[in-house]
Coordinates of C-alpha atoms in Angstrom, one line a residue:
M1 CA -9.2 24.6 3.3
T2 CA -6.0 22.7 3.8
L3 CA -5.9 18.9 3.7
K4 CA -5.2 18.8 7.5
E5 CA -8.2 21.0 8.2
R6 CA -10.4 18.8 6.0
I7 CA -9.3 15.7 7.9
Q8 CA -10.2 17.5 11.2
E9 CA -13.6 18.5 9.9
D10 CA -14.2 14.9 8.8
V11 CA -13.2 13.7 12.3
K12 CA -15.9 16.1 13.8
T13 CA -18.5 14.8 11.2
A14 CA -17.7 11.2 12.1
M15 CA -18.1 12.0 15.8
R16 CA -21.5 13.6 15.2
A17 CA -22.6 10.7 13.0
R18 CA -21.4 8.2 15.7
D19 CA -19.5 6.4 13.0
A20 CA -16.9 4.6 15.2
R21 CA -15.1 2.8 12.4
R22 CA -14.6 5.9 10.3
L23 CA -13.7 8.0 13.4
S24 CA -11.1 5.5 14.4
A25 CA -9.4 5.5 11.0
L26 CA -9.5 9.3 10.8
R27 CA -8.0 9.6 14.2
L28 CA -5.1 7.4 13.0
I29 CA -4.5 9.8 10.2
S30 CA -4.6 12.8 12.6
A31 CA -2.2 11.1 15.0
A32 CA 0.3 10.3 12.3
I33 CA 0.2 13.9 11.1
K34 CA 0.6 15.3 14.6
Q35 CA 3.4 12.8 15.3
R36 CA 5.4 13.9 12.3
E37 CA 4.8 17.6 13.2
V38 CA 6.1 17.0 16.7
D39 CA 9.1 14.9 15.5
E40 CA 10.2 17.5 13.0
R41 CA 9.0 20.6 14.9
V42 CA 7.1 21.9 11.9
T43 CA 3.6 22.5 10.7
L44 CA 3.0 20.2 7.7
D45 CA 1.7 21.6 4.4
D46 CA -0.5 19.6 2.1
A47 CA 2.4 18.0 0.3
A48 CA 3.8 16.7 3.6
V49 CA 0.4 15.5 4.7
I50 CA 0.0 13.6 1.4
S51 CA 3.4 11.9 2.0
V52 CA 2.2 10.8 5.5
I53 CA -1.0 9.4 4.0
D54 CA 0.8 7.7 1.1
R55 CA 3.1 6.0 3.7
M56 CA 0.1 4.9 5.7
I57 CA -1.5 3.4 2.5
K58 CA 1.7 1.4 1.8
Q59 CA 1.6 0.1 5.3
R60 CA -2.0 -1.0 4.9
R61 CA -1.2 -2.8 1.6
D62 CA 1.6 -4.7 3.3
S63 CA -0.7 -5.6 6.1
I64 CA -3.5 -6.7 3.8
A65 CA -1.0 -9.1 1.9
Q66 CA 0.2 -10.6 5.2
F67 CA -3.3 -11.0 6.7
A68 CA -4.6 -12.6 3.5
A69 CA -1.7 -15.0 3.5
A70 CA -2.6 -15.9 7.1
G71 CA -6.3 -16.3 6.2
R72 CA -7.5 -13.5 8.5
R73 CA -10.4 -12.2 6.4
D74 CA -11.6 -9.9 9.2
L75 CA -8.3 -8.1 9.4
V76 CA -8.1 -7.8 5.6
E77 CA -11.5 -6.1 5.6
A78 CA -10.5 -3.7 8.3
E79 CA -7.2 -2.7 6.6
S80 CA -8.9 -2.4 3.2
F81 CA -11.5 0.0 4.7
E82 CA -8.7 2.2 6.2
A83 CA -6.7 2.1 2.9
E84 CA -9.8 3.2 0.9
L85 CA -10.5 6.0 3.4
L86 CA -6.9 7.2 3.2
A87 CA -6.9 7.1 -0.6
A88 CA -9.8 9.5 -0.6
Y89 CA -7.5 12.2 0.7
L90 CA -4.9 11.8 -2.1
P91 CA -5.0 13.8 -5.3
D92 CA -6.1 12.0 -8.4
R93 CA -3.7 9.4 -9.8
L94 CA -1.8 10.3 -13.0
T95 CA -2.0 8.1 -16.1
T96 CA 1.1 6.4 -17.4
E97 CA 1.4 8.9 -20.2
E98 CA 1.3 11.8 -17.8
I99 CA 3.9 10.2 -15.6
S100 CA 6.1 9.6 -18.6
A101 CA 5.9 13.2 -19.7
I102 CA 6.9 14.4 -16.2
I103 CA 9.8 11.9 -16.2
V104 CA 11.0 13.3 -19.5
Q105 CA 10.8 16.9 -18.1
A106 CA 12.7 15.9 -14.9
I107 CA 15.5 14.2 -16.9
A108 CA 15.9 17.3 -19.0
E109 CA 15.7 19.5 -15.9
V110 CA 18.7 17.8 -14.2
A111 CA 20.4 17.0 -17.5
A112 CA 20.6 13.3 -16.6
A113 CA 22.8 11.3 -18.9
G114 CA 22.7 7.8 -17.5
P115 CA 21.8 5.5 -14.6
G116 CA 24.2 7.4 -12.3
D117 CA 21.9 10.4 -12.4
M118 CA 18.8 8.4 -11.2
G119 CA 19.0 9.9 -7.7
K120 CA 18.8 13.4 -9.0
V121 CA 15.9 12.6 -11.2
M122 CA 14.0 10.8 -8.4
A123 CA 14.5 13.7 -6.1
V124 CA 12.8 16.0 -8.6
L125 CA 10.0 13.5 -9.2
R126 CA 9.3 12.9 -5.5
S127 CA 8.0 16.5 -5.1
K128 CA 6.1 16.5 -8.4
L129 CA 4.5 13.1 -8.0
A130 CA 3.9 12.7 -4.3
G131 CA 0.6 10.9 -3.7
R132 CA -0.2 10.9 -7.4
A133 CA 1.8 7.9 -8.6
D134 CA 3.4 4.7 -7.2
M135 CA 7.0 5.8 -6.7
A136 CA 8.2 2.2 -7.1
A137 CA 6.7 2.0 -10.6
V138 CA 8.1 5.5 -11.3
S139 CA 11.5 4.4 -10.3
Q140 CA 11.3 1.5 -12.8
L141 CA 10.2 3.8 -15.6
V142 CA 13.1 6.2 -14.8
K143 CA 15.6 3.3 -14.7
A144 CA 14.4 2.1 -18.1
R145 CA 14.5 5.6 -19.5
L146 CA 18.1 6.1 -18.3
G147 CA 19.2 2.8 -19.6
G148 CA 19.8 1.1 -16.3
G149 CA 17.4 -1.8 -16.7

């Protein structure tokens, strides 16, 4: 079962259970996936669905920080619920050691010699680490490894 099919099945389950909060969040995921499919005129595979979900989680984290700063506890709780629900569809996160090993492989793969090759390395890593690691942190590790920071 693909990730997209799993989400659709979870929508149906939430409808049957009359779980409005969960159903609303699942419909947001479905709508984001469908929107990207329409925009790009493609059917998304699991990797693309993971990137959609990852982007949605980042949006939720930004919203949580802003709502917390504004003292809106109710909105923080709603966004946190959605972020947790979204995270359940992502593959397991990698450890720092696993990420470092993949970075070393990617650097060797593209024969990166310095900070100027960071774009090539990150392009390889994006496909390998999508949804499994925080790409901002990965970027910092790559930069340190290539001597750019």
